[in-house]
Amino acid sequence: MVNLNLIPKIKAEVVVRDEDVSKLLTLIYENLSTGTVGDGKVFVSPVEDVMRIRTGQRGKKAI
């Protein structure tokens, strides 16, 4: 029999400006890290473009 210790998980997606990524990662670490297994991971990936569907605006104007 396998003993699983399942930890509830959440997923949050956030889009920030490139210049704010490092600060956000530091804030996440400082405020959410418990130092135990299950603290989670943060994946950083580029967002190439954005479009507001209602207006068709793209790029920074859509944010």
PDB file of N, CA and C in Angstrom:
ATOM      1  N   MET A   1       0.843  -1.178   0.000  1.00  0.00           N
ATOM      2  CA  MET A   1       0.000   0.000   0.000  1.00  0.00           C
ATOM      3  C   MET A   1       0.887   1.240   0.000  1.00  0.00           C
ATOM      4  N   VAL A   2       0.505   2.218  -0.817  1.00  0.00           N
ATOM      5  CA  VAL A   2       1.256   3.459  -0.929  1.00  0.00           C
ATOM      6  C   VAL A   2       0.631   4.503  -0.006  1.00  0.00           C
ATOM      7  N   ASN A   3       1.465   5.154   0.786  1.00  0.00           N
ATOM      8  CA  ASN A   3       0.994   6.200   1.681  1.00  0.00           C
ATOM      9  C   ASN A   3       1.269   7.559   1.017  1.00  0.00           C
ATOM     10  N   LEU A   4       0.217   8.234   0.576  1.00  0.00           N
ATOM     11  CA  LEU A   4       0.361   9.534  -0.073  1.00  0.00           C
ATOM     12  C   LEU A   4       0.003  10.642   0.899  1.00  0.00           C
ATOM     13  N   ASN A   5       0.863  11.619   0.981  1.00  0.00           N
ATOM     14  CA  ASN A   5       0.601  12.794   1.790  1.00  0.00           C
ATOM     15  C   ASN A   5       0.305  13.943   0.840  1.00  0.00           C
ATOM     16  N   LEU A   6      -0.948  14.065   0.421  1.00  0.00           N
ATOM     17  CA  LEU A   6      -1.320  15.064  -0.572  1.00  0.00           C
ATOM     18  C   LEU A   6      -1.537  16.418   0.089  1.00  0.00           C
ATOM     19  N   ILE A   7      -0.978  17.437  -0.516  1.00  0.00           N
ATOM     20  CA  ILE A   7      -1.083  18.794  -0.010  1.00  0.00           C
ATOM     21  C   ILE A   7      -1.978  19.580  -0.969  1.00  0.00           C
ATOM     22  N   PRO A   8      -2.988  20.295  -0.449  1.00  0.00           N
ATOM     23  CA  PRO A   8      -3.832  21.099  -1.338  1.00  0.00           C
ATOM     24  C   PRO A   8      -2.983  22.097  -2.113  1.00  0.00           C
ATOM     25  N   LYS A   9      -3.350  22.318  -3.368  1.00  0.00           N
ATOM     26  CA  LYS A   9      -2.583  23.208  -4.221  1.00  0.00           C
ATOM     27  C   LYS A   9      -3.494  24.258  -4.833  1.00  0.00           C
ATOM     28  N   ILE A  10      -2.897  25.392  -5.151  1.00  0.00           N
ATOM     29  CA  ILE A  10      -3.597  26.431  -5.889  1.00  0.00           C
ATOM     30  C   ILE A  10      -2.719  26.847  -7.063  1.00  0.00           C
ATOM     31  N   LYS A  11      -3.334  27.447  -8.049  1.00  0.00           N
ATOM     32  CA  LYS A  11      -2.580  27.960  -9.188  1.00  0.00           C
ATOM     33  C   LYS A  11      -2.968  29.423  -9.380  1.00  0.00           C
ATOM     34  N   ALA A  12      -1.974  30.273  -9.452  1.00  0.00           N
ATOM     35  CA  ALA A  12      -2.201  31.692  -9.707  1.00  0.00           C
ATOM     36  C   ALA A  12      -1.395  32.086 -10.928  1.00  0.00           C
ATOM     37  N   GLU A  13      -1.988  32.842 -11.796  1.00  0.00           N
ATOM     38  CA  GLU A  13      -1.288  33.344 -12.971  1.00  0.00           C
ATOM     39  C   GLU A  13      -1.278  34.862 -12.901  1.00  0.00           C
ATOM     40  N   VAL A  14      -0.091  35.446 -13.050  1.00  0.00           N
ATOM     41  CA  VAL A  14       0.076  36.886 -12.947  1.00  0.00           C
ATOM     42  C   VAL A  14       0.940  37.355 -14.099  1.00  0.00           C
ATOM     43  N   VAL A  15       0.564  38.463 -14.696  1.00  0.00           N
ATOM     44  CA  VAL A  15       1.374  39.067 -15.749  1.00  0.00           C
ATOM     45  C   VAL A  15       1.892  40.397 -15.203  1.00  0.00           C
ATOM     46  N   VAL A  16       3.213  40.551 -15.220  1.00  0.00           N
ATOM     47  CA  VAL A  16       3.832  41.787 -14.743  1.00  0.00           C
ATOM     48  C   VAL A  16       4.845  42.270 -15.777  1.00  0.00           C
ATOM     49  N   ARG A  17       5.205  43.521 -15.655  1.00  0.00           N
ATOM     50  CA  ARG A  17       6.223  44.082 -16.554  1.00  0.00           C
ATOM     51  C   ARG A  17       7.566  43.405 -16.281  1.00  0.00           C
ATOM     52  N   ASP A  18       8.392  43.316 -17.291  1.00  0.00           N
ATOM     53  CA  ASP A  18       9.708  42.682 -17.151  1.00  0.00           C
ATOM     54  C   ASP A  18      10.491  43.253 -15.979  1.00  0.00           C
ATOM     55  N   GLU A  19      10.436  44.570 -15.815  1.00  0.00           N
ATOM     56  CA  GLU A  19      11.227  45.199 -14.759  1.00  0.00           C
ATOM     57  C   GLU A  19      10.713  44.896 -13.354  1.00  0.00           C
ATOM     58  N   ASP A  20       9.517  44.306 -13.243  1.00  0.00           N
ATOM     59  CA  ASP A  20       8.956  43.977 -11.928  1.00  0.00           C
ATOM     60  C   ASP A  20       9.104  42.508 -11.541  1.00  0.00           C
ATOM     61  N   VAL A  21       9.598  41.681 -12.448  1.00  0.00           N
ATOM     62  CA  VAL A  21       9.680  40.239 -12.188  1.00  0.00           C
ATOM     63  C   VAL A  21      10.558  39.925 -10.981  1.00  0.00           C
ATOM     64  N   SER A  22      11.737  40.476 -10.927  1.00  0.00           N
ATOM     65  CA  SER A  22      12.664  40.174  -9.830  1.00  0.00           C
ATOM     66  C   SER A  22      12.084  40.584  -8.482  1.00  0.00           C
ATOM     67  N   LYS A  23      11.490  41.768  -8.428  1.00  0.00           N
ATOM     68  CA  LYS A  23      10.883  42.244  -7.182  1.00  0.00           C
ATOM     69  C   LYS A  23       9.742  41.327  -6.755  1.00  0.00           C
ATOM     70  N   LEU A  24       8.909  40.909  -7.698  1.00  0.00           N
ATOM     71  CA  LEU A  24       7.794  40.025  -7.375  1.00  0.00           C
ATOM     72  C   LEU A  24       8.284  38.676  -6.854  1.00  0.00           C
ATOM     73  N   LEU A  25       9.309  38.124  -7.508  1.00  0.00           N
ATOM     74  CA  LEU A  25       9.857  36.850  -7.050  1.00  0.00           C
ATOM     75  C   LEU A  25      10.408  36.965  -5.626  1.00  0.00           C
ATOM     76  N   THR A  26      11.060  38.062  -5.334  1.00  0.00           N
ATOM     77  CA  THR A  26      11.581  38.285  -3.980  1.00  0.00           C
ATOM     78  C   THR A  26      10.440  38.369  -2.977  1.00  0.00           C
ATOM     79  N   LEU A  27       9.385  39.102  -3.312  1.00  0.00           N
ATOM     80  CA  LEU A  27       8.229  39.218  -2.419  1.00  0.00           C
ATOM     81  C   LEU A  27       7.558  37.869  -2.183  1.00  0.00           C
ATOM     82  N   ILE A  28       7.422  37.083  -3.236  1.00  0.00           N
ATOM     83  CA  ILE A  28       6.815  35.756  -3.101  1.00  0.00           C
ATOM     84  C   ILE A  28       7.645  34.904  -2.157  1.00  0.00           C
ATOM     85  N   TYR A  29       8.953  34.886  -2.365  1.00  0.00           N
ATOM     86  CA  TYR A  29       9.836  34.087  -1.520  1.00  0.00           C
ATOM     87  C   TYR A  29       9.774  34.538  -0.064  1.00  0.00           C
ATOM     88  N   GLU A  30       9.892  35.834   0.154  1.00  0.00           N
ATOM     89  CA  GLU A  30       9.931  36.356   1.517  1.00  0.00           C
ATOM     90  C   GLU A  30       8.625  36.148   2.275  1.00  0.00           C
ATOM     91  N   ASN A  31       7.500  36.140   1.570  1.00  0.00           N
ATOM     92  CA  ASN A  31       6.206  36.068   2.239  1.00  0.00           C
ATOM     93  C   ASN A  31       5.534  34.705   2.213  1.00  0.00           C
ATOM     94  N   LEU A  32       5.944  33.838   1.304  1.00  0.00           N
ATOM     95  CA  LEU A  32       5.250  32.558   1.175  1.00  0.00           C
ATOM     96  C   LEU A  32       6.103  31.344   1.494  1.00  0.00           C
ATOM     97  N   SER A  33       7.396  31.495   1.559  1.00  0.00           N
ATOM     98  CA  SER A  33       8.267  30.355   1.804  1.00  0.00           C
ATOM     99  C   SER A  33       8.188  29.912   3.256  1.00  0.00           C
ATOM    100  N   THR A  34       7.922  28.605   3.445  1.00  0.00           N
ATOM    101  CA  THR A  34       7.927  28.046   4.798  1.00  0.00           C
ATOM    102  C   THR A  34       9.175  27.200   5.013  1.00  0.00           C
ATOM    103  N   GLY A  35       9.886  26.912   3.921  1.00  0.00           N
ATOM    104  CA  GLY A  35      11.073  26.078   4.023  1.00  0.00           C
ATOM    105  C   GLY A  35      10.769  24.593   4.056  1.00  0.00           C
ATOM    106  N   THR A  36       9.533  24.227   3.787  1.00  0.00           N
ATOM    107  CA  THR A  36       9.164  22.808   3.802  1.00  0.00           C
ATOM    108  C   THR A  36       8.713  22.367   2.404  1.00  0.00           C
ATOM    109  N   VAL A  37       8.714  21.061   2.214  1.00  0.00           N
ATOM    110  CA  VAL A  37       8.244  20.491   0.953  1.00  0.00           C
ATOM    111  C   VAL A  37       6.805  20.936   0.732  1.00  0.00           C
ATOM    112  N   GLY A  38       6.504  21.326  -0.492  1.00  0.00           N
ATOM    113  CA  GLY A  38       5.148  21.729  -0.823  1.00  0.00           C
ATOM    114  C   GLY A  38       4.970  23.228  -0.943  1.00  0.00           C
ATOM    115  N   ASP A  39       6.040  23.991  -0.732  1.00  0.00           N
ATOM    116  CA  ASP A  39       5.934  25.445  -0.876  1.00  0.00           C
ATOM    117  C   ASP A  39       5.566  25.843  -2.306  1.00  0.00           C
ATOM    118  N   GLY A  40       5.893  25.012  -3.260  1.00  0.00           N
ATOM    119  CA  GLY A  40       5.512  25.284  -4.641  1.00  0.00           C
ATOM    120  C   GLY A  40       6.652  25.804  -5.490  1.00  0.00           C
ATOM    121  N   LYS A  41       6.296  26.215  -6.683  1.00  0.00           N
ATOM    122  CA  LYS A  41       7.254  26.713  -7.664  1.00  0.00           C
ATOM    123  C   LYS A  41       6.658  27.918  -8.363  1.00  0.00           C
ATOM    124  N   VAL A  42       7.522  28.754  -8.906  1.00  0.00           N
ATOM    125  CA  VAL A  42       7.091  29.867  -9.740  1.00  0.00           C
ATOM    126  C   VAL A  42       7.755  29.676 -11.099  1.00  0.00           C
ATOM    127  N   PHE A  43       6.949  29.650 -12.132  1.00  0.00           N
ATOM    128  CA  PHE A  43       7.464  29.546 -13.491  1.00  0.00           C
ATOM    129  C   PHE A  43       7.399  30.927 -14.122  1.00  0.00           C
ATOM    130  N   VAL A  44       8.494  31.365 -14.709  1.00  0.00           N
ATOM    131  CA  VAL A  44       8.547  32.674 -15.354  1.00  0.00           C
ATOM    132  C   VAL A  44       8.670  32.441 -16.860  1.00  0.00           C
ATOM    133  N   SER A  45       7.752  33.027 -17.599  1.00  0.00           N
ATOM    134  CA  SER A  45       7.816  32.887 -19.056  1.00  0.00           C
ATOM    135  C   SER A  45       7.378  34.198 -19.692  1.00  0.00           C
ATOM    136  N   PRO A  46       7.870  34.471 -20.883  1.00  0.00           N
ATOM    137  CA  PRO A  46       7.513  35.732 -21.538  1.00  0.00           C
ATOM    138  C   PRO A  46       6.083  35.707 -22.078  1.00  0.00           C
ATOM    139  N   VAL A  47       5.462  36.856 -22.057  1.00  0.00           N
ATOM    140  CA  VAL A  47       4.165  37.030 -22.717  1.00  0.00           C
ATOM    141  C   VAL A  47       4.449  37.859 -23.960  1.00  0.00           C
ATOM    142  N   GLU A  48       4.213  37.288 -25.090  1.00  0.00           N
ATOM    143  CA  GLU A  48       4.564  37.939 -26.357  1.00  0.00           C
ATOM    144  C   GLU A  48       3.646  39.098 -26.703  1.00  0.00           C
ATOM    145  N   ASP A  49       2.378  38.964 -26.393  1.00  0.00           N
ATOM    146  CA  ASP A  49       1.420  39.999 -26.761  1.00  0.00           C
ATOM    147  C   ASP A  49       0.153  39.785 -25.947  1.00  0.00           C
ATOM    148  N   VAL A  50      -0.686  40.802 -25.922  1.00  0.00           N
ATOM    149  CA  VAL A  50      -1.980  40.706 -25.267  1.00  0.00           C
ATOM    150  C   VAL A  50      -2.973  41.507 -26.096  1.00  0.00           C
ATOM    151  N   MET A  51      -4.231  41.047 -26.078  1.00  0.00           N
ATOM    152  CA  MET A  51      -5.275  41.790 -26.779  1.00  0.00           C
ATOM    153  C   MET A  51      -6.506  41.832 -25.896  1.00  0.00           C
ATOM    154  N   ARG A  52      -7.059  43.036 -25.724  1.00  0.00           N
ATOM    155  CA  ARG A  52      -8.333  43.171 -25.017  1.00  0.00           C
ATOM    156  C   ARG A  52      -9.427  42.873 -26.027  1.00  0.00           C
ATOM    157  N   ILE A  53     -10.178  41.826 -25.788  1.00  0.00           N
ATOM    158  CA  ILE A  53     -11.174  41.369 -26.759  1.00  0.00           C
ATOM    159  C   ILE A  53     -12.232  42.435 -27.023  1.00  0.00           C
ATOM    160  N   ARG A  54     -12.696  43.111 -25.997  1.00  0.00           N
ATOM    161  CA  ARG A  54     -13.768  44.097 -26.134  1.00  0.00           C
ATOM    162  C   ARG A  54     -13.404  45.212 -27.104  1.00  0.00           C
ATOM    163  N   THR A  55     -12.151  45.706 -27.055  1.00  0.00           N
ATOM    164  CA  THR A  55     -11.767  46.873 -27.863  1.00  0.00           C
ATOM    165  C   THR A  55     -10.799  46.544 -28.990  1.00  0.00           C
ATOM    166  N   GLY A  56     -10.140  45.404 -28.914  1.00  0.00           N
ATOM    167  CA  GLY A  56      -9.133  45.067 -29.904  1.00  0.00           C
ATOM    168  C   GLY A  56      -7.778  45.691 -29.604  1.00  0.00           C
ATOM    169  N   GLN A  57      -7.677  46.462 -28.499  1.00  0.00           N
ATOM    170  CA  GLN A  57      -6.407  47.074 -28.131  1.00  0.00           C
ATOM    171  C   GLN A  57      -5.377  45.984 -27.879  1.00  0.00           C
ATOM    172  N   ARG A  58      -4.131  46.306 -28.219  1.00  0.00           N
ATOM    173  CA  ARG A  58      -3.050  45.337 -28.024  1.00  0.00           C
ATOM    174  C   ARG A  58      -1.888  45.973 -27.287  1.00  0.00           C
ATOM    175  N   GLY A  59      -1.016  45.110 -26.779  1.00  0.00           N
ATOM    176  CA  GLY A  59       0.179  45.581 -26.098  1.00  0.00           C
ATOM    177  C   GLY A  59      -0.149  46.264 -24.781  1.00  0.00           C
ATOM    178  N   LYS A  60       0.660  47.267 -24.430  1.00  0.00           N
ATOM    179  CA  LYS A  60       0.514  47.953 -23.146  1.00  0.00           C
ATOM    180  C   LYS A  60      -0.853  48.618 -22.993  1.00  0.00           C
ATOM    181  N   LYS A  61      -1.438  49.061 -24.077  1.00  0.00           N
ATOM    182  CA  LYS A  61      -2.775  49.692 -24.006  1.00  0.00           C
ATOM    183  C   LYS A  61      -3.833  48.696 -23.546  1.00  0.00           C
ATOM    184  N   ALA A  62      -3.626  47.422 -23.786  1.00  0.00           N
ATOM    185  CA  ALA A  62      -4.608  46.410 -23.401  1.00  0.00           C
ATOM    186  C   ALA A  62      -4.516  46.047 -21.934  1.00  0.00           C
ATOM    187  N   ILE A  63      -3.421  46.419 -21.306  1.00  0.00           N
ATOM    188  CA  ILE A  63      -3.246  46.097 -19.885  1.00  0.00           C
ATOM    189  C   ILE A  63      -3.818  47.232 -19.074  1.00  0.00           C
TER     190      ILE A  63
END
